[in-house]
Coordinates of C-alpha atoms and ligand atoms in Angstrom, one line a residue:
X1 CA 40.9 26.1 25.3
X2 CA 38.1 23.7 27.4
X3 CA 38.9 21.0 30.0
X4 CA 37.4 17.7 28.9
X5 CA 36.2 16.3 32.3
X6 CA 36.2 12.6 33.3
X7 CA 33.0 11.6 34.6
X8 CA 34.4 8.8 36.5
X9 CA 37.3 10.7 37.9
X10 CA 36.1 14.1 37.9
X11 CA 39.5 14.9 36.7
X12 CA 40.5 16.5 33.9
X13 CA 41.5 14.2 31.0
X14 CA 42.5 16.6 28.2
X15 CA 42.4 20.2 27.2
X16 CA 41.3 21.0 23.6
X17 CA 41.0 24.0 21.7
X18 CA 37.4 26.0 21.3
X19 CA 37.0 26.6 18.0
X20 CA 36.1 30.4 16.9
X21 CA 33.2 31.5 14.8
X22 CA 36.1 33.1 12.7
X23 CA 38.1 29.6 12.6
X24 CA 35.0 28.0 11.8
X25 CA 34.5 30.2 8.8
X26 CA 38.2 29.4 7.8
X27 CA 37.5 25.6 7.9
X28 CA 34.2 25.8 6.1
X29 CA 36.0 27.4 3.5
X30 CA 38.8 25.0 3.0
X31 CA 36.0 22.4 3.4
X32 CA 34.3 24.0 0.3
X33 CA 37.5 24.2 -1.7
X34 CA 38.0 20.4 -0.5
X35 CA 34.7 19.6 -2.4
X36 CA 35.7 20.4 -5.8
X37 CA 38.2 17.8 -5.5
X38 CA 37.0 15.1 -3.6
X39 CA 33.4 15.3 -5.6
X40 CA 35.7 13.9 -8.8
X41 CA 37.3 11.4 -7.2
X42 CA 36.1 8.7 -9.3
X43 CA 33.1 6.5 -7.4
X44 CA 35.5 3.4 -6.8
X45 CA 38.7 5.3 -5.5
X46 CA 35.6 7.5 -2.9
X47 CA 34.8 3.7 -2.3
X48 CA 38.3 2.5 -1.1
X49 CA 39.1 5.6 0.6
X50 CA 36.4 4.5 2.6
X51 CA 36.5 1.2 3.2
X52 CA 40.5 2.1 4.1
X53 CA 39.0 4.1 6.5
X54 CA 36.8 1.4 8.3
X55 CA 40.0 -0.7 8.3
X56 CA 41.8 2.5 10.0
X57 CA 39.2 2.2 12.7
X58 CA 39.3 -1.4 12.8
X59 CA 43.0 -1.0 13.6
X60 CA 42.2 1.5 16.7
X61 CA 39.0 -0.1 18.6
X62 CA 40.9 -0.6 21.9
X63 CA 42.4 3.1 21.7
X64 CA 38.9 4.8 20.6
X65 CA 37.4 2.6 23.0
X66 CA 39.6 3.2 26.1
X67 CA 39.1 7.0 24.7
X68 CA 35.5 6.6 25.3
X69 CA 35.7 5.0 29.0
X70 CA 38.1 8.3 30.1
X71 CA 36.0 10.9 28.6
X72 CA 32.4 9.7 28.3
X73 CA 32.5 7.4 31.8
X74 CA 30.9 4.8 28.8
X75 CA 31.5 1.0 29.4
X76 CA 34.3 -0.8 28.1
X77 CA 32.1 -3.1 26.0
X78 CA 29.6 -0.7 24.7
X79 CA 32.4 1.4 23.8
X80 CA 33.8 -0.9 21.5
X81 CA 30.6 -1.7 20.3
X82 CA 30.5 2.3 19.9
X83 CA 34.0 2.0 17.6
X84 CA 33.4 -1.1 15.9
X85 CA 30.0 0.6 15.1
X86 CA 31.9 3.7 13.3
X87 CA 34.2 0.7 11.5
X88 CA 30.9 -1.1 10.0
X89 CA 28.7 2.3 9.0
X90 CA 31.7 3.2 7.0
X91 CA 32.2 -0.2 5.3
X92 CA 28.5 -0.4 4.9
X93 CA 28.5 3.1 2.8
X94 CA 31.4 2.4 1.3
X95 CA 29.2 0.4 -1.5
X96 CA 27.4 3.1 -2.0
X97 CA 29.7 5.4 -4.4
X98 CA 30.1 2.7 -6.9
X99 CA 26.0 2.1 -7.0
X100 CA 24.4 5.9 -7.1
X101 CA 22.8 5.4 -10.2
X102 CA 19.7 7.8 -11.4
X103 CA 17.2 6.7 -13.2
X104 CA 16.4 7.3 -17.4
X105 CA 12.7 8.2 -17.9
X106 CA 11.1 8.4 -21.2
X107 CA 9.5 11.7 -21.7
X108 CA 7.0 12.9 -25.0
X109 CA 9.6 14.9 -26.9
X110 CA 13.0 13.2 -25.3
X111 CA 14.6 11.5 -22.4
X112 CA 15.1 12.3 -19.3
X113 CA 17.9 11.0 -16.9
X114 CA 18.6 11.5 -13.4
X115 CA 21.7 12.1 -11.2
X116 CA 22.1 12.3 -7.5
X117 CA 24.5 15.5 -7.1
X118 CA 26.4 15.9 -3.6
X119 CA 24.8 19.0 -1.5
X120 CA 28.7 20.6 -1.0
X121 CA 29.7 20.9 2.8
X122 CA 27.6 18.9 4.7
X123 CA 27.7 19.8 8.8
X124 CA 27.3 17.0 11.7
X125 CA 26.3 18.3 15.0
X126 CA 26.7 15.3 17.4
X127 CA 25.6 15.3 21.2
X128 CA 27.7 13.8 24.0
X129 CA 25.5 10.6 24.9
X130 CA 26.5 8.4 21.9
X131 CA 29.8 10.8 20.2
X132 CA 31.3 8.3 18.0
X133 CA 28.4 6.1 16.6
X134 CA 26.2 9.7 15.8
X135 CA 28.9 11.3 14.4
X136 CA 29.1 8.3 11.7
X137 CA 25.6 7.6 11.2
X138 CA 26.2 11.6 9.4
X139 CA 29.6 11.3 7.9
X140 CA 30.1 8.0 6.5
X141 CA 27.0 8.1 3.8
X142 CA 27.6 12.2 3.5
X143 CA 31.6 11.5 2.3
X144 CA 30.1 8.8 0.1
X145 CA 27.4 10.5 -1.4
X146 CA 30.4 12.7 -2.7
X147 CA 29.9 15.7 -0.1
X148 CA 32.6 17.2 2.6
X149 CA 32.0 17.0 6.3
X150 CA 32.5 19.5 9.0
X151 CA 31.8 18.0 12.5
X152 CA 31.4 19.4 15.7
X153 CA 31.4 16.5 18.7
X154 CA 29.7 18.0 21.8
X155 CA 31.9 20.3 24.1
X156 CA 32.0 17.4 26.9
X157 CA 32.7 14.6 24.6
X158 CA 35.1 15.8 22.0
X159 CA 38.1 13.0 22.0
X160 CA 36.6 9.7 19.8
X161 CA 35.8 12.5 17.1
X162 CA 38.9 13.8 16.9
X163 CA 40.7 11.1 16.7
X164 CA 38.8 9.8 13.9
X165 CA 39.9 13.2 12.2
X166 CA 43.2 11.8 12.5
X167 CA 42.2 8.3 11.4
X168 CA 41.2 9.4 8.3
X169 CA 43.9 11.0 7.3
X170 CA 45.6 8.3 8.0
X171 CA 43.8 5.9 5.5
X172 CA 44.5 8.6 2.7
X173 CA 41.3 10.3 3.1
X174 CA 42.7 13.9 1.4
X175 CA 43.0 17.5 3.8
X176 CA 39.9 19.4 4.8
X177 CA 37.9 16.3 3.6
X178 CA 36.7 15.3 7.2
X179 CA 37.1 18.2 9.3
X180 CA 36.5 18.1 13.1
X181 CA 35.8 21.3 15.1
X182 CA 35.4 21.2 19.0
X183 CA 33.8 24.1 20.5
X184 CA 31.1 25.5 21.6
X185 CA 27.1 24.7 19.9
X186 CA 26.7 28.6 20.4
X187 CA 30.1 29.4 18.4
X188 CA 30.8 26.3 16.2
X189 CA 27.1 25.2 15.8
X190 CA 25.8 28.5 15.1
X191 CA 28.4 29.0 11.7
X192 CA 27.6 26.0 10.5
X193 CA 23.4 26.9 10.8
X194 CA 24.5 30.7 9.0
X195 CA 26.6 30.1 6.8
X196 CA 25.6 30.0 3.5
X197 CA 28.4 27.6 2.0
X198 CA 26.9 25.0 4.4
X199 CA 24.4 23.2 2.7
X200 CA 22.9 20.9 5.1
X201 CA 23.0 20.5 9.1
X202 CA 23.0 16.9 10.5
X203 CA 21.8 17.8 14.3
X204 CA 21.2 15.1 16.9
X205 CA 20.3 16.4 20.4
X206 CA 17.5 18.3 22.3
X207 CA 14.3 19.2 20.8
X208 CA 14.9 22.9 22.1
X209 CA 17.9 23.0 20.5
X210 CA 16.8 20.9 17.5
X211 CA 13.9 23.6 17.4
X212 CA 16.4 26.5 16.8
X213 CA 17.9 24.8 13.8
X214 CA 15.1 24.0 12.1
X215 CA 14.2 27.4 11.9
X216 CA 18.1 29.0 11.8
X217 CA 18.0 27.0 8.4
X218 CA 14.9 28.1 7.2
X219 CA 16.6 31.3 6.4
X220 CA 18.6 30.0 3.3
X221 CA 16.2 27.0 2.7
X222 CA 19.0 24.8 4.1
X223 CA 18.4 21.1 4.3
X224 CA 18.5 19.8 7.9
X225 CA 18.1 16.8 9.2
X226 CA 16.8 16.4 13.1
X227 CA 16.6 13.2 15.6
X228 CA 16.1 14.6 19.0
X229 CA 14.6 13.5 22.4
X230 CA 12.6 10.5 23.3
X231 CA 10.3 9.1 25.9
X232 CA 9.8 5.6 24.7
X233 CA 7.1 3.0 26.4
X234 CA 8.1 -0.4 26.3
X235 CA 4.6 -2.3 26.1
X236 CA 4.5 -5.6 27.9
X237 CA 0.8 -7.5 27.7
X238 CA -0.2 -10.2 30.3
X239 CA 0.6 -12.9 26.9
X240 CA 4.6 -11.9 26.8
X241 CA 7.1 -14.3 28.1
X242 CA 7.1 -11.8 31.4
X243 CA 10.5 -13.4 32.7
X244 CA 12.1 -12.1 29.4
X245 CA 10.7 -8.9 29.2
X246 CA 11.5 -8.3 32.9
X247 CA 15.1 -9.5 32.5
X248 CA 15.5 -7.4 29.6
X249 CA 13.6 -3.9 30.1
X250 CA 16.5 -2.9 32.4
X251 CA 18.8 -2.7 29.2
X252 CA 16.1 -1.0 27.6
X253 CA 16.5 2.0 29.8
X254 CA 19.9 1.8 32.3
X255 CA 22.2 1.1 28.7
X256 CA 24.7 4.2 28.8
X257 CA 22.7 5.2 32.3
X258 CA 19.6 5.8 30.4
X259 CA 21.2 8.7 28.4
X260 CA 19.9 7.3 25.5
X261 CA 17.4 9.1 23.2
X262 CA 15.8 5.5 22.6
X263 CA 15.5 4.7 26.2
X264 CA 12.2 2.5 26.9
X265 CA 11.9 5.0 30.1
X266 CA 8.4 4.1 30.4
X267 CA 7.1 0.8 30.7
X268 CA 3.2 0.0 30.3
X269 CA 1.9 -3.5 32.0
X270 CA -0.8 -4.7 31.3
X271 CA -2.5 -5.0 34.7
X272 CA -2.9 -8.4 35.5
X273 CA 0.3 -8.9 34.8
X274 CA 1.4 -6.3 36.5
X275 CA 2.7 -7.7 39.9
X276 CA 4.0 -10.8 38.1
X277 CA 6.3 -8.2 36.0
X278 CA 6.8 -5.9 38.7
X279 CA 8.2 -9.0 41.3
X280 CA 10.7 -10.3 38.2
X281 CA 11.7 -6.5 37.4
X282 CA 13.3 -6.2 41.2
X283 CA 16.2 -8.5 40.7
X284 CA 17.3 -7.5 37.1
X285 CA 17.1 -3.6 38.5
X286 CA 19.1 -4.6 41.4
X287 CA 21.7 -6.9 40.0
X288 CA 22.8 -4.3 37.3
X289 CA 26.4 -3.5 37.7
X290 CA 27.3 -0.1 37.9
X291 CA 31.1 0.0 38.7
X292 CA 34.2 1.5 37.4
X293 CA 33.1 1.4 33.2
X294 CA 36.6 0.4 32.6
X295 CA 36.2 -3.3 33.9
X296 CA 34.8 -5.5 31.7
X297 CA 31.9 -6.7 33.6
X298 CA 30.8 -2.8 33.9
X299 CA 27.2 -2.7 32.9
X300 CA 26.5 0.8 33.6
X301 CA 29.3 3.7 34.4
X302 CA 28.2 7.6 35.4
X303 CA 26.3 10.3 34.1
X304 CA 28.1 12.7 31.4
X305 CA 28.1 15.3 34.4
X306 CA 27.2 16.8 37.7
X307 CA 25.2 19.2 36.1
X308 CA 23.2 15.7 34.1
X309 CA 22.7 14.0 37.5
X310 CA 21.4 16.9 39.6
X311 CA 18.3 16.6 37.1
X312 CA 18.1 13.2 37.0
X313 CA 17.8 13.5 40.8
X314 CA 15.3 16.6 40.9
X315 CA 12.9 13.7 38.9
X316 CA 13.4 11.4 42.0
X317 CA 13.2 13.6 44.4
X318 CA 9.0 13.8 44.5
X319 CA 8.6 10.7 43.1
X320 CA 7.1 7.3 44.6
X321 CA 10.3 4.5 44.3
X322 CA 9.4 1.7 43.8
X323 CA 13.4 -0.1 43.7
X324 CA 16.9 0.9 42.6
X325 CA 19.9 -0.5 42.6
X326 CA 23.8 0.8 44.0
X327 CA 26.6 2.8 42.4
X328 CA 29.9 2.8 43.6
X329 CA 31.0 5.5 46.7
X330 CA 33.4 8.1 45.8
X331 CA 34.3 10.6 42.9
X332 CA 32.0 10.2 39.9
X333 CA 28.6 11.5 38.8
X334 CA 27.0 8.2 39.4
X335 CA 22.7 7.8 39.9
X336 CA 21.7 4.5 40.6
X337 CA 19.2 2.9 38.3
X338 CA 15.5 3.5 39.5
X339 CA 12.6 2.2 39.4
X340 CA 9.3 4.6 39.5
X341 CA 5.3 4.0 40.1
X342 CA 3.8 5.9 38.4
X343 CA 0.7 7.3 39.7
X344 CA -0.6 9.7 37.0
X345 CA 0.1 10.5 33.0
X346 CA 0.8 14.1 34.3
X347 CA 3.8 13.1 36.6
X348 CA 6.8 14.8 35.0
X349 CA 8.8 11.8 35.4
X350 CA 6.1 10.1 33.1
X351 CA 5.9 12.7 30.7
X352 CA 9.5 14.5 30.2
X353 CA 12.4 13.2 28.6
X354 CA 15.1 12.5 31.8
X355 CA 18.0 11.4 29.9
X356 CA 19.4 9.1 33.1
X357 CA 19.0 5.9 34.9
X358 CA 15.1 6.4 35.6
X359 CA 11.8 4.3 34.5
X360 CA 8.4 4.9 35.6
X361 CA 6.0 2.0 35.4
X362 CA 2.0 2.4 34.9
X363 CA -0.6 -0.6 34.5
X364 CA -2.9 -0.9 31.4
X365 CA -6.3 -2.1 30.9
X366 CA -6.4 -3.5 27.7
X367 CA -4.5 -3.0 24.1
X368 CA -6.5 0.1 23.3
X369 CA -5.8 1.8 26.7
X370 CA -2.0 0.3 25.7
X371 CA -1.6 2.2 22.7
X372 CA -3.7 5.8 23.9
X373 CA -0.9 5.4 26.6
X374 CA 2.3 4.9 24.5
X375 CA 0.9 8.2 22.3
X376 CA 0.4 10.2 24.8
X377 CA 3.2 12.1 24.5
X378 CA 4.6 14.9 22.1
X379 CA 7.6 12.7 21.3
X380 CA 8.0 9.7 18.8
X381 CA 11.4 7.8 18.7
X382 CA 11.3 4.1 19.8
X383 CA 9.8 1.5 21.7
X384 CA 8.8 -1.9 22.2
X385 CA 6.0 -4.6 22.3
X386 CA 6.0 -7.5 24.3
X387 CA 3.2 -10.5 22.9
X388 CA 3.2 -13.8 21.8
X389 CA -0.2 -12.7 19.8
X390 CA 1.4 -11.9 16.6
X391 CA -1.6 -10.3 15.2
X392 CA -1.4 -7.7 18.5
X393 CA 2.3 -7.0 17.5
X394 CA 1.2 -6.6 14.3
X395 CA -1.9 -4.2 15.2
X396 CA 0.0 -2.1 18.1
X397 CA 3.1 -2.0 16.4
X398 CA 0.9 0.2 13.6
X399 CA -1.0 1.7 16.1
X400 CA 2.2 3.3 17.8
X401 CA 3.5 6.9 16.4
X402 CA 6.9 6.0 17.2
X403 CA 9.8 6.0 14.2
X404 CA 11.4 2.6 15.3
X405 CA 9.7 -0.2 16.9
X406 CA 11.1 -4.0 18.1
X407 CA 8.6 -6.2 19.0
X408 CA 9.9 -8.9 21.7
X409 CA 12.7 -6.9 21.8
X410 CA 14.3 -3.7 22.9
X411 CA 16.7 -2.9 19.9
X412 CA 16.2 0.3 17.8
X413 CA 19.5 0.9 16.0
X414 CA 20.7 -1.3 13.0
X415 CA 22.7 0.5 10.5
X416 CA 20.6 -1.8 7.8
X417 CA 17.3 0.1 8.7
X418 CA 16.2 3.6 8.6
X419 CA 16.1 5.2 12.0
X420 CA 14.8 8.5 13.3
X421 CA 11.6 9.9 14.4
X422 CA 8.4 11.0 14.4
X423 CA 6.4 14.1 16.0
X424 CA 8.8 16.3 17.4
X425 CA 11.4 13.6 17.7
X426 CA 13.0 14.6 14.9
X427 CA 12.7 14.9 11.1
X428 CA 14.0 12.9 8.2
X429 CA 15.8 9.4 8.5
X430 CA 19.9 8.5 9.0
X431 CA 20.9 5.2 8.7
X432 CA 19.6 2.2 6.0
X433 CA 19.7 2.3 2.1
X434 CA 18.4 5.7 1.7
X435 CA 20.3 7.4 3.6
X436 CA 23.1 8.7 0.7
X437 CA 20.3 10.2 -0.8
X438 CA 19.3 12.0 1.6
X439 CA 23.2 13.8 1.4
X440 CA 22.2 14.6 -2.6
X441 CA 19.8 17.0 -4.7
X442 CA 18.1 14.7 -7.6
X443 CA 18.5 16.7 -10.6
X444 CA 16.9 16.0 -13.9
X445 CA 18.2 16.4 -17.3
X446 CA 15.6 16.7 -20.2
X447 CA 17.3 15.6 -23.8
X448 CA 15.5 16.4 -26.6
X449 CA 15.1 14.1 -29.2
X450 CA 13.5 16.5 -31.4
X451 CA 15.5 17.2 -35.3
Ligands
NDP501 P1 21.9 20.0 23.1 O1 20.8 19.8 22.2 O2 22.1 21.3 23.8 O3 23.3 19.7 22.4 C1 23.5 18.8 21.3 C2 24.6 19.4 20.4 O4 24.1 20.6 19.9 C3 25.9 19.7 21.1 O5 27.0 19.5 20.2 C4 25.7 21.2 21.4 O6 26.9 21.9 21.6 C5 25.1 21.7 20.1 N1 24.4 22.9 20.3 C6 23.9 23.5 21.4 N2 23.3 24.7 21.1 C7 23.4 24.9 19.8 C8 23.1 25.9 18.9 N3 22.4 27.0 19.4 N4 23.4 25.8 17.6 C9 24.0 24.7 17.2 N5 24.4 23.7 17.9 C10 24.1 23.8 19.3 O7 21.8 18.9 24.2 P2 22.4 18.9 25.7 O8 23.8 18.3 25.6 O9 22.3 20.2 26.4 O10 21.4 17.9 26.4 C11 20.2 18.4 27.0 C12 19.1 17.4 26.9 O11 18.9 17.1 25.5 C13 19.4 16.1 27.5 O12 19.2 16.0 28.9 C14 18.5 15.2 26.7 O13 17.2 15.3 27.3 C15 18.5 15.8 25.3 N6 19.4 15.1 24.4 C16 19.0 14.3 23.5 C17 19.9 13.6 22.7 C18 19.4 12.6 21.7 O14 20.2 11.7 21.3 N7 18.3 12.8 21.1 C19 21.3 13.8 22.8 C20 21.7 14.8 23.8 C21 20.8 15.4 24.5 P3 27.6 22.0 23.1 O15 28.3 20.8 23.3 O16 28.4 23.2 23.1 O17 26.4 22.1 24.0

């Protein structure tokens, strides 16, 4: 069994089991035998199950929600925003049963036609920044695209996930169909990387980590699919209405306390703009509200951990601070959002991925000098661009190696659009139209016409 902590609290919230390599093996086998059946279920009654399911969800908000708050130390609105999030990725595969159609090609000799055939059992590896939103982006189009799901949430974040377990059995989704394991990423993690009736890995986390899979599956050719860490620049040229991007770059980066794989953690100013940017930064950094993420005016809770906000700190520590806000006194693993000038590319808070409350801040010379800046960097996730030239949104936005891009804006994540990364940020796309294909194998069938 595992204590589930309570970042606000520091108390523990819930015990739940740790799932064994041999249980794991037990449940990927029921999960195969759950295959056969649920890969006839005809495409409108998969469909309904679905959609069924997002009404489930619908039905529970407050509960996942309040879940979230107690285990994650998330705020009360994004953690609705985190379970309504789960409700629409569900309704928005749901369509997708009823429409994977393959494609009839006309060959010399015969005809060919093409289906998209489900991989089998399909794994989900989820982190602990973003447990019910990740976990999902990989399940809802894998169950539609006709495969079985076995899903491990992070060991510090395994409540939302295994509730959801629950939920869908609840909307009639059948046994062993959506199986959730908590446990260990060593025990759980591993099986689902070896085992040969596991046909794809779904991993969102660290690029170490993310690293190890990629070449654990190698072994048996397994498909994998990878979004890992970030270090995002959020671009702001002298042009840009500054008093927006100012008030809005704090979102960009303190949103969950900056554990946020699309964090804007760097921000690039163009220099004669920078002092401008830097004056109407100060307020919006100091005015964020980090209180207890239960009340509803909560704009940022604690870190996932002590562990999390000793290395946020060891960032800080050398560093030159520019501002920072408060956090509440008392029990919690709370780091206040901070500002950072930087004074070289080489400073580690420019250049590593620190997964907390923390932006560092470097003038640029011109839109060239802008872009060599933003790529600088082995990682490729997200980012922003803030112009009112729309031909230099247009040119930087192409210039940028980065997977997702908002220009006057800091979004990254619409369930409509592909998301994921480039460079070592990760491998392959979840999210958008293609993503149920990316749960199949295309398989071609030649028909001769020949007498
Ligand atoms: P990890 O990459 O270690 O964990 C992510 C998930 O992978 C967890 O469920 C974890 O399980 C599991 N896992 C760990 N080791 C293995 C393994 N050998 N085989 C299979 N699964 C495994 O991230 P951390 O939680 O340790 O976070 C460390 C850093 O990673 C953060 O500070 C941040 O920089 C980055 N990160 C990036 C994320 C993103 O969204 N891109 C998300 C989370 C972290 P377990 O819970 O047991 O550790």
């Amino acid at each position: 069994m595992h204590d589930v902590i309570s970042p606000v609290t520091e108390e523990v919230v819930a015990t739940v089991p740790a799932t064994s390599a041999e249980e794991t093996d037990a449940a990927i086998a029921r999960s195969r035998a759950a295959f056969e059946r649920w890969r006839v279920v005809s495409p409108g009654d998969r469909a309904r199950l679905l959609r069924r399911f997002a009404t489930v969800v619908d039905e529970h908000i407050e509960e996942l929600a309040g879940l979230e708050v107690r285990n994650s130390g998330h705020t009360i609105g994004n953690a609705r925003w985190e379970a309504g999030n789960v409700r629409d990725v569900l309704n928005y595969y749901s369509a997708a049963p009823e429409r994977m159609t393959g494609r009839q090609i006309p060959v010399p000799g015969g005809m060919d036609v093409t289906f998209y055939e489900p991989l089998g059992v399909v794994s989900v590896i989820v982190p602990w920044n973003f447990p019910m939103p990740i976990a999902g982006w990989g399940f809802a189009p894998a169950l539609a695209a006709g495969n079985t799901v076995v899903l491990k949430p992070a060991e510090l974040t395994p409540m939302t996930a295994m509730r959801l377990a629950e939920l869908a059995l609840e909307a009639g989704l059948p046994e062993d169909v959506f199986t959730v394991l908590p446990g260990k990423g060593s025990v759980v993690g591993q099986r689902f990387v070896a085992h040969p009736d596991v046909r794809k890995v779904c991993f969102t986390g660290s690029t170490e980590v993310g690293k190890s899979i990629m070449a654990g599956c190698a072994d048996q050719v397994k498909r994998v699919t990878l979004e890992l860490g970030g270090k995002s620049a959020n671009v702001v040229f002298a042009d840009a209405d500054l008093a927006k991007a100012a008030a809005a770059a704090p979102y960009a980066v303190f949103d969950n306390a900056g554990q946020d794989c699309c964090a804007r953690s760097r921000i690039l100013v163009e220099a004669s703009a920078y002092d401008e940017f830097m004056a109407l930064l100060e307020p919006a950094v100091t005015g964020f509200r980090c209180e207890d993420p239960a009340r509803e005016t909560a704009e940022m809770g604690p870190l996932i951990s002590a562990q999390q906000r000793d290395l946020v700190a060891s960032y800080v520590d050398a560093a030159d601070v520019a501002f920072r806000g408060s956090v509440p006194a008392g029990p919690g693993y709370w780091f206040p959002p901070t500002v950072l000038a930087a004074t070289s590319t080489q400073d580690p808070h420019w250049r590593e991925e620190i997964f907390g409350p923390v932006v560092s801040v470097l003038p640029f010379a011109d839109e060239a000098e802008a872009i060599r800046l933003a790529n600088d960097t082995e990682y490729g996730l997200s980012g922003s661009i803030w112009t009112r030239d729309l031909g230099r949104g247009i040119r930087v936005a192409r210039g940028v190696e980065t997977g997702n891009l908002s220009v006057n804006s800091n979004s990254s994540v619409r369930y409509w659009t592909p998301f994921g990364g480039m460079k070592q940020s990760g491998l392959g796309r979840e999210l958008g139209p293609d993503a149920v294909a990316a749960f199949t194998d295309v398989k071609n069938v030649f028909f001769s016409t020949e007498e």
